[in-house]
mmCIF file of C-alpha atoms and ligand atoms in Angstrom:
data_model
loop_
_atom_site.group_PDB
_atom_site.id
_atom_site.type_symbol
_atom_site.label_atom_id
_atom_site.label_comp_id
_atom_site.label_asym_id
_atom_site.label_seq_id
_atom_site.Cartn_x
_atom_site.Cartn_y
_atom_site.Cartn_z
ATOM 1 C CA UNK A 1 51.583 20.391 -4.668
ATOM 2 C CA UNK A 2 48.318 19.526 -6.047
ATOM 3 C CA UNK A 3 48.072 17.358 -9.250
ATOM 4 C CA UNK A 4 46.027 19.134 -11.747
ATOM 5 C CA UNK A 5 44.858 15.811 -13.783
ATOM 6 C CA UNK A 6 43.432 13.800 -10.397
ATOM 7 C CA UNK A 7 39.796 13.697 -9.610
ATOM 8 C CA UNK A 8 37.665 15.819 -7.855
ATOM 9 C CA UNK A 9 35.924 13.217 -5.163
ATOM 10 C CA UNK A 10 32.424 14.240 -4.464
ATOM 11 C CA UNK A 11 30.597 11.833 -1.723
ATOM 12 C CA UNK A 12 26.793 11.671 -0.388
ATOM 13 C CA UNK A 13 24.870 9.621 1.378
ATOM 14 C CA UNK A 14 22.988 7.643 -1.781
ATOM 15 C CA UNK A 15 22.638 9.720 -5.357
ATOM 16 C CA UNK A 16 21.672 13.293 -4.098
ATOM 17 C CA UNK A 17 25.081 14.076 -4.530
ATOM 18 C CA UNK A 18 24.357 14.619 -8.070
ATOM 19 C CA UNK A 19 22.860 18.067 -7.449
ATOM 20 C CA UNK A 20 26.696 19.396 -6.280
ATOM 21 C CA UNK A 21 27.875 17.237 -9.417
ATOM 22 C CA UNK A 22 25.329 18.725 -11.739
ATOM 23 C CA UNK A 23 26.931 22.748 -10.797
ATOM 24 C CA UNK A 24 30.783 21.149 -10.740
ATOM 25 C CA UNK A 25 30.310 19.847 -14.322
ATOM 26 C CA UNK A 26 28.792 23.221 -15.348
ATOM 27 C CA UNK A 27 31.278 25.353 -13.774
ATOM 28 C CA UNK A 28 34.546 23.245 -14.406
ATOM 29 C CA UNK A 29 33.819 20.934 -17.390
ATOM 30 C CA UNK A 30 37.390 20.220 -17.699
ATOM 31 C CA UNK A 31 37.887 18.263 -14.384
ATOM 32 C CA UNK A 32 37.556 14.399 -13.942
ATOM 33 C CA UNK A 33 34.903 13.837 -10.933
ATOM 34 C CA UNK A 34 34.709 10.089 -9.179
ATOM 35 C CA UNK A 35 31.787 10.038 -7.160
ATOM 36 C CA UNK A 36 30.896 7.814 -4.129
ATOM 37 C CA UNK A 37 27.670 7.368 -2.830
ATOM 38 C CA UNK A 38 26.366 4.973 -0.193
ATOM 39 C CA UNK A 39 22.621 4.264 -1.191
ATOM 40 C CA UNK A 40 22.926 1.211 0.635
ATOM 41 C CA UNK A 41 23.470 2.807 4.228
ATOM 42 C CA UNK A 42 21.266 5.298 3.556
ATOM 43 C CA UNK A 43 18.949 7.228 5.530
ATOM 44 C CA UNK A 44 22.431 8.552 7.345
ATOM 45 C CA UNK A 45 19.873 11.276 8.877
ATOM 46 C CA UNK A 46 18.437 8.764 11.308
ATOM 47 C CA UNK A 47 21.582 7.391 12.260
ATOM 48 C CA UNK A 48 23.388 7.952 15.345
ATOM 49 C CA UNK A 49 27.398 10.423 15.460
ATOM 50 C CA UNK A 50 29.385 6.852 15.851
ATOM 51 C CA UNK A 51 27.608 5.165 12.668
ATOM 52 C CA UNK A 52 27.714 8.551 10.652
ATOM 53 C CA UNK A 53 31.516 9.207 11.528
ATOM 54 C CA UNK A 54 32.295 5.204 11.041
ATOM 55 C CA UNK A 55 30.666 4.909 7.623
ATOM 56 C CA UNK A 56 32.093 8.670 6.478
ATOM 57 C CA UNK A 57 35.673 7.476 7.191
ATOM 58 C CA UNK A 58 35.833 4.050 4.928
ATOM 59 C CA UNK A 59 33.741 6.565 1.838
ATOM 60 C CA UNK A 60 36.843 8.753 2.313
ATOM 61 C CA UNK A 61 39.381 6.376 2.336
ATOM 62 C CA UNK A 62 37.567 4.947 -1.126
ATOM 63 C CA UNK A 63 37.998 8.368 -2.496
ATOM 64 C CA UNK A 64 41.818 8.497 -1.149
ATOM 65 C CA UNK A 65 42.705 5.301 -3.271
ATOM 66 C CA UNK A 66 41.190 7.178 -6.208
ATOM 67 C CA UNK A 67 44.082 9.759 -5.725
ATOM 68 C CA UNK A 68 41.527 13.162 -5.243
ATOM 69 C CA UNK A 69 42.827 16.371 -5.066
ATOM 70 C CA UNK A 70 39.454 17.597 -3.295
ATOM 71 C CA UNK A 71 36.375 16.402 -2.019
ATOM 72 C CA UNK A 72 33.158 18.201 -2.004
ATOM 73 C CA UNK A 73 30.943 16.338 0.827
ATOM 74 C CA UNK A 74 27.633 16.893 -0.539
ATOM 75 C CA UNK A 75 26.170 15.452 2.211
ATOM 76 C CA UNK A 76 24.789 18.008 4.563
ATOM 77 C CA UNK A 77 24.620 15.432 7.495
ATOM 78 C CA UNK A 78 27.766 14.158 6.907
ATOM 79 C CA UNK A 79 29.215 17.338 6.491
ATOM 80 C CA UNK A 80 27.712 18.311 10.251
ATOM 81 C CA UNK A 81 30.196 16.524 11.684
ATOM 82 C CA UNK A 82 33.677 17.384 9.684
ATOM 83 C CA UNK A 83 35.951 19.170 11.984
ATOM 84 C CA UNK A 84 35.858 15.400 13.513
ATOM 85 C CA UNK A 85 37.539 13.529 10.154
ATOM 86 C CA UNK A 86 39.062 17.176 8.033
ATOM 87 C CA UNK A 87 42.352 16.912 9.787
ATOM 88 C CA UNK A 88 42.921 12.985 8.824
ATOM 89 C CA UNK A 89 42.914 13.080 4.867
ATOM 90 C CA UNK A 90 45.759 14.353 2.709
ATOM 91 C CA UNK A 91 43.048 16.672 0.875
ATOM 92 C CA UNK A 92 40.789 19.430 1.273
ATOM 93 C CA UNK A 93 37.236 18.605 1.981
ATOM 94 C CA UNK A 94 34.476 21.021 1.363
ATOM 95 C CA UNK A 95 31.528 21.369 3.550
ATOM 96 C CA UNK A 96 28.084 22.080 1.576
ATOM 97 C CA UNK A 97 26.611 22.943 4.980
ATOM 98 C CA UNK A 98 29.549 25.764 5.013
ATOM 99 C CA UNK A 99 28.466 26.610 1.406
ATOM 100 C CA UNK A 100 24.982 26.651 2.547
ATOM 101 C CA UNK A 101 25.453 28.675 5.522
ATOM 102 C CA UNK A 102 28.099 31.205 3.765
ATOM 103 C CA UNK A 103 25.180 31.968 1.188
ATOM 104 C CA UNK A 104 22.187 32.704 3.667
ATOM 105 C CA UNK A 105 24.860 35.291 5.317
ATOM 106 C CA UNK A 106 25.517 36.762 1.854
ATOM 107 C CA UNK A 107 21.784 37.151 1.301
ATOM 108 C CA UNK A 108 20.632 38.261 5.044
ATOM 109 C CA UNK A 109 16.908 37.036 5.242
ATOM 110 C CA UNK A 110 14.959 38.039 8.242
ATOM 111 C CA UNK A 111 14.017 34.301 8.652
ATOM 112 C CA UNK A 112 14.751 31.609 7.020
ATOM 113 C CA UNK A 113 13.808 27.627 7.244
ATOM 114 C CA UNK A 114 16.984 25.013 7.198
ATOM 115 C CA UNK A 115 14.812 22.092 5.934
ATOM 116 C CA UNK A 116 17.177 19.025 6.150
ATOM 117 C CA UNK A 117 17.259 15.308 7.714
ATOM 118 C CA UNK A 118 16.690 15.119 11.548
ATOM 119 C CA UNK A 119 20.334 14.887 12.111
ATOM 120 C CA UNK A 120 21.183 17.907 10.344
ATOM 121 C CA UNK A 121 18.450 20.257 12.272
ATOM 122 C CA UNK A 122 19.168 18.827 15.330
ATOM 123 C CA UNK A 123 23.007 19.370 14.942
ATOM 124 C CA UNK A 124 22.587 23.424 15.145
ATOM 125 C CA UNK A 125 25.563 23.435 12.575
ATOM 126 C CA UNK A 126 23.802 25.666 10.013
ATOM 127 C CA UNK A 127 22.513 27.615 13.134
ATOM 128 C CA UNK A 128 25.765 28.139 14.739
ATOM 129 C CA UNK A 129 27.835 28.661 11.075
ATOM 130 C CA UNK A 130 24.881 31.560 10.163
ATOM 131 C CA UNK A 131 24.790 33.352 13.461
ATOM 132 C CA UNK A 132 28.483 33.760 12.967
ATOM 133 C CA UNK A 133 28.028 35.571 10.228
ATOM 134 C CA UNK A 134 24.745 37.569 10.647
ATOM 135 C CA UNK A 135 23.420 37.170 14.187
ATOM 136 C CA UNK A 136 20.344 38.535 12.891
ATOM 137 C CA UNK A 137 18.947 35.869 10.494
ATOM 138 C CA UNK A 138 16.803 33.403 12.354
ATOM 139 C CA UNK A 139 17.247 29.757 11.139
ATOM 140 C CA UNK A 140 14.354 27.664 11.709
ATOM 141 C CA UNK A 141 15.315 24.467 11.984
ATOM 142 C CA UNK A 142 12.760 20.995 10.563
ATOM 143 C CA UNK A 143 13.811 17.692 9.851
ATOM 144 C CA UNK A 144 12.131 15.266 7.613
ATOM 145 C CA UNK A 145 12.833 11.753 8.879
ATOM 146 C CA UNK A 146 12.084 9.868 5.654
ATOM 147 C CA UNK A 147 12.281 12.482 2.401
ATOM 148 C CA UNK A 148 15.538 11.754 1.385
ATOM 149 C CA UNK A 149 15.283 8.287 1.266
ATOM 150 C CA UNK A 150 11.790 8.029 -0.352
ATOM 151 C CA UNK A 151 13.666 10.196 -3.129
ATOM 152 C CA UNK A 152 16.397 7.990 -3.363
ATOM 153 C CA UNK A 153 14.076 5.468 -4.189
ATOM 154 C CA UNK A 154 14.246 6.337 -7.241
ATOM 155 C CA UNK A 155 10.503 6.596 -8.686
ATOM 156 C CA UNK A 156 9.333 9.677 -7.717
ATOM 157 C CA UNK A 157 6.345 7.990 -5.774
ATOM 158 C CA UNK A 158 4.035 11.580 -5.714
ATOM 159 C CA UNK A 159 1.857 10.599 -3.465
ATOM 160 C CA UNK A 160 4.147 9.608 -0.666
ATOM 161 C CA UNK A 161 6.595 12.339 -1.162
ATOM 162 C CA UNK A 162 3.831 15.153 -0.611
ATOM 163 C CA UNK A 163 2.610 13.238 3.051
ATOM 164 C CA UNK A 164 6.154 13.492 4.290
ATOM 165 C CA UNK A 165 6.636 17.199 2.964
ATOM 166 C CA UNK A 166 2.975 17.972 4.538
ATOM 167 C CA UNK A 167 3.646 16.246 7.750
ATOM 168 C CA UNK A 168 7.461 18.173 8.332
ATOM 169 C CA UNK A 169 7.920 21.440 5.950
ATOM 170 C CA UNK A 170 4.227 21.968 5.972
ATOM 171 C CA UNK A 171 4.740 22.448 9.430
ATOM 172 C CA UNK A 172 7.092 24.532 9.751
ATOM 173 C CA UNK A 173 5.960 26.813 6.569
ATOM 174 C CA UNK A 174 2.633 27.527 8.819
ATOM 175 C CA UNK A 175 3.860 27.903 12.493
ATOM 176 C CA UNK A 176 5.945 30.626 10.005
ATOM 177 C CA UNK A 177 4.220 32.293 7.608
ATOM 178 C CA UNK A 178 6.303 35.155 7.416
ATOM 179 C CA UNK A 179 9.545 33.060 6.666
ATOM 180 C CA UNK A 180 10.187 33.642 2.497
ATOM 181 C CA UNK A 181 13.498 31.598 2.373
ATOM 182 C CA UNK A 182 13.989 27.859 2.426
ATOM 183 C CA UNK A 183 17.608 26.134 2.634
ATOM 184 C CA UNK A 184 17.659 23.121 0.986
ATOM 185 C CA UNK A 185 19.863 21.678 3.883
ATOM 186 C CA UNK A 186 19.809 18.197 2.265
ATOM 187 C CA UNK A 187 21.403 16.830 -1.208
ATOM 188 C CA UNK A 188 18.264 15.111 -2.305
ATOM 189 C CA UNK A 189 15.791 17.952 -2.163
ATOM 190 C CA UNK A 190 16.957 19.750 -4.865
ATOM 191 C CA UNK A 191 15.487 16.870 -7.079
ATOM 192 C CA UNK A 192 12.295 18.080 -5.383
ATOM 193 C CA UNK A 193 11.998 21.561 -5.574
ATOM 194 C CA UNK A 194 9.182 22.057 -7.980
ATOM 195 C CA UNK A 195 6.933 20.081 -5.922
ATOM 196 C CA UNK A 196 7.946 22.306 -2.848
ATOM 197 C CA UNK A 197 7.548 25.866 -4.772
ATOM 198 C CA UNK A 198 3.746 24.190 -6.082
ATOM 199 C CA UNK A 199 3.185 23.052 -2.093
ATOM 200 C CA UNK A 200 4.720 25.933 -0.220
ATOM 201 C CA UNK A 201 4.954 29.325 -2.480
ATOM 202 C CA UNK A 202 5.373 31.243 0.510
ATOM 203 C CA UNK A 203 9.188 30.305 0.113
ATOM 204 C CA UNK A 204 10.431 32.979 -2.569
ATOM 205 C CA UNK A 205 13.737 32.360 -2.486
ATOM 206 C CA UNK A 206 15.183 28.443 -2.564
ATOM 207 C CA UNK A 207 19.029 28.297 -1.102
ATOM 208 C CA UNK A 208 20.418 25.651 -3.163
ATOM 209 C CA UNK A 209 24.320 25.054 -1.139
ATOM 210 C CA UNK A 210 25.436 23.163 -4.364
ATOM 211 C CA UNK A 211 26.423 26.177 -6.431
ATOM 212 C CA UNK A 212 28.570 27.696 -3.924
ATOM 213 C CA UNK A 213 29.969 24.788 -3.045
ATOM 214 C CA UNK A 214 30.767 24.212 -6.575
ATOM 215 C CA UNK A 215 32.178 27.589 -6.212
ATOM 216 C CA UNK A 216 34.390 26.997 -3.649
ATOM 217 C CA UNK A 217 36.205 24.391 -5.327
ATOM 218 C CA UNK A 218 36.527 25.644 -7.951
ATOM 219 C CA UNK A 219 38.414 28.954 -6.201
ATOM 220 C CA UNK A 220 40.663 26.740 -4.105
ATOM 221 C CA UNK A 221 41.539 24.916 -7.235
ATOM 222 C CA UNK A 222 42.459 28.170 -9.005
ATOM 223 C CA UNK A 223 44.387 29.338 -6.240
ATOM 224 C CA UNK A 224 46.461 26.084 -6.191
ATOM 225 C CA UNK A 225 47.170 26.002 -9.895
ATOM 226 C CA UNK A 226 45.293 22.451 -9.927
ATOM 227 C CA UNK A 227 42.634 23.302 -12.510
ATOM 228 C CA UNK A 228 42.702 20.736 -15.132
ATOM 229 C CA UNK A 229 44.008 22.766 -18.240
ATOM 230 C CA UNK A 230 41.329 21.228 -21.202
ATOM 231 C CA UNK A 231 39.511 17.966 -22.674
ATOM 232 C CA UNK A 232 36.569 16.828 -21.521
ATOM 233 C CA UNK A 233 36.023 16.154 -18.140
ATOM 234 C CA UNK A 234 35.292 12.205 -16.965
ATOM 235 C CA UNK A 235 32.596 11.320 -14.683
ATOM 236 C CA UNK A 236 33.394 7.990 -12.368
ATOM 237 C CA UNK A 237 30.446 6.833 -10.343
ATOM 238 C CA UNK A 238 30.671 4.319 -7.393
ATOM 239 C CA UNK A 239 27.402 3.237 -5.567
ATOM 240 C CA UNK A 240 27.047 1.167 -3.017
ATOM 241 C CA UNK A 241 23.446 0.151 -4.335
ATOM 242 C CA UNK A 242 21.877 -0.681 -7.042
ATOM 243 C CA UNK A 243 23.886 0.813 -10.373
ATOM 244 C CA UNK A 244 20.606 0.822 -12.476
ATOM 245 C CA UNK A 245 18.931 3.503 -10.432
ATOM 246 C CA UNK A 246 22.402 5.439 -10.326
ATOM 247 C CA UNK A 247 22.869 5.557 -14.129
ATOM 248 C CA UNK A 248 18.907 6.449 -14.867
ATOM 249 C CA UNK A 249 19.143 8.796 -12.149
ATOM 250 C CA UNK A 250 22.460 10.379 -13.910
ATOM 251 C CA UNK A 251 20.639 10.917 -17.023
ATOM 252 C CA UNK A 252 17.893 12.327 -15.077
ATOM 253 C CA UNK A 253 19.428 15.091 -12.989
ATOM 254 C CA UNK A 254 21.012 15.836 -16.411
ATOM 255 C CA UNK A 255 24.844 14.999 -15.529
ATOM 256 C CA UNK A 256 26.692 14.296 -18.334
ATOM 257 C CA UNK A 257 27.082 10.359 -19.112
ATOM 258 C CA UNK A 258 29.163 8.644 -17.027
ATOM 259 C CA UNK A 259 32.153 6.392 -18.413
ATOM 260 C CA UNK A 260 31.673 3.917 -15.225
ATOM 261 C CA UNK A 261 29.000 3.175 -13.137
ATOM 262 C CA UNK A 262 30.164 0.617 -10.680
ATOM 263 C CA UNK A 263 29.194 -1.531 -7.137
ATOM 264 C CA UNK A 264 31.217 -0.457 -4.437
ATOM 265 C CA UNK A 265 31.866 -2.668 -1.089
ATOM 266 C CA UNK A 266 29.522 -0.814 1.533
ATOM 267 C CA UNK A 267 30.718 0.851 4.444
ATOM 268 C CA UNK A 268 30.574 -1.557 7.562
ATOM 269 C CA UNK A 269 29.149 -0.290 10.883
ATOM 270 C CA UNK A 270 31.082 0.271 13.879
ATOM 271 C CA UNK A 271 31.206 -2.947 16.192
ATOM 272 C CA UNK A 272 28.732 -2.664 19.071
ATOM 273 C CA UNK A 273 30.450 -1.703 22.393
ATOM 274 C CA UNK A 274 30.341 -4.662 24.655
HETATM 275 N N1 DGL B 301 21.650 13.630 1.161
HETATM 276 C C1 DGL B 301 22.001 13.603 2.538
HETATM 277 C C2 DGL B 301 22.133 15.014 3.087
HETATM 278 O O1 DGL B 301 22.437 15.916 2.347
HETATM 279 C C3 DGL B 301 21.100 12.838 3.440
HETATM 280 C C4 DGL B 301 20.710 11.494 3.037
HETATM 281 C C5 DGL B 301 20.542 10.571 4.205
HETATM 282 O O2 DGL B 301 19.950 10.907 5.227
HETATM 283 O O3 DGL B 301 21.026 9.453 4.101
HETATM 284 O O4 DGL B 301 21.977 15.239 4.258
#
């Protein structure tokens, strides 16, 4: 039996998770949300399976001690790899790439680009999820090595951001000119999609995984009778780097103000093999 009053946990690799948290506090403004995100480890997209599944275990096990009666991973790359850690929490955990995937189905484009960390593209798990549903829709897979983390850096630095998105989606938009729908495969991109639509109109239609996602949790909820009944929802948010940029970047993404912004111990790597 779920608890109605615990938190939602939401977790990301550094603050993009704020884009998921941005459509849970629209959609369920009741519910308390305690948020971990490890800007310190972070890009998680260049890192190998073993780091990724190492560091994604000890987030988890920060959100169990919070007492959670969900988690939304709202890391994509993270979330590549969760039929390897679902089955060893005492909660549901949400994909986004699931979300993601389950919208591009629902709207059937003819072709459509998964733009996302290298780790994410490479996985095929937004490939293989899709052609499940609609074996017709051909994903397009390109990885940006470096986006996410020159977002999380937290000013916005124009100049650099439009050489990466030149060098990767610029890429793929012309080797595809016909492709009119771009999944924002990656929690930090949403903070960037104006600059995309200016770069790249070709891409009509902007998959955003966050708002089903949102959606999803907010069904299973319902269907547990663990929707927090009234008052004002909290927000608790746990970083592993530097709280300053996490609080501005709250107020940015337009969350509503957080009662806690706090340093949290870092996820250790896994030991080298001998
Ligand atoms: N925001 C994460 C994602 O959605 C990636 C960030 C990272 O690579 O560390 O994939």
């Amino acid at each position: 039996m779920l608890s109605a009053d615990a938190p939602i946990g939401v977790m990301d690799a550094g603050f993009g998770g704020y884009t998921v948290i941005r459509e849970l506090q629209k959609l369920l403004p009741c519910e308390n949300i305690v948020f971990f995100g490890d800007g310190k480890n972070q890009p998680y997209g260049n890192r190998s399976r073993e780091e990724i599944l190492c560091m994604t275990r000890q987030c988890l096990r920060f959100l169990q001690e919070k007492k959670v009666k969900a988690v939304a991973v709202a890391c994509n790359t993270i979330s590549t790899l969760i039929e390897e850690y679902q089955g060893e929490f005492p909660f549901r955990i949400f994909s986004i790439v699931r979300a993601g995937s389950d919208e591009v189905i629902a709207l059937r484009p003819r072709q459509a680009v998964l733009f996302s960390t290298v780790f994410t593209a490479q996985s095929g798990c937004y490939q293989r999820y899709i052609r499940e549903g609609r074996p017709e829709v051909r994903v397009i897979p390109q990885g940006s090595p470096w986006l996410a983390r020159l977002i999380e850096d937290g000013d916005f630095d124009r100049e650099k951001i439009e050489k990466e998105l030149r060098q990767t989606l610029g890429e793929a938009a012309r080797s595809h000119p016909d492709a009119d729908t771009l999944i924002l495969g990656c929690t930090h991109f949403p903070l960037v999609a104006d600059l995309i639509r200016q770069l790249y109109p070709q891409f009509t239609r902007m998959v955003n995984p966050a708002f089903v996602q949102a959606g999803q949790i907010k069904e299973y909820l319902e269907e547990n009778h663990a929707l927090r009944a009234g008052g004002e929802g909290s927000l608790h948010i746990y970083t592993t780097s530097d709280c300053e940029t996490y609080s501005r970047m709250a107020e940015w993404v337009g969350l509503k103000k957080p009662e806690l912004v706090e340093l949290a111990p870092a996820p250790r790597m896994p030991e080298p093999s001998l």
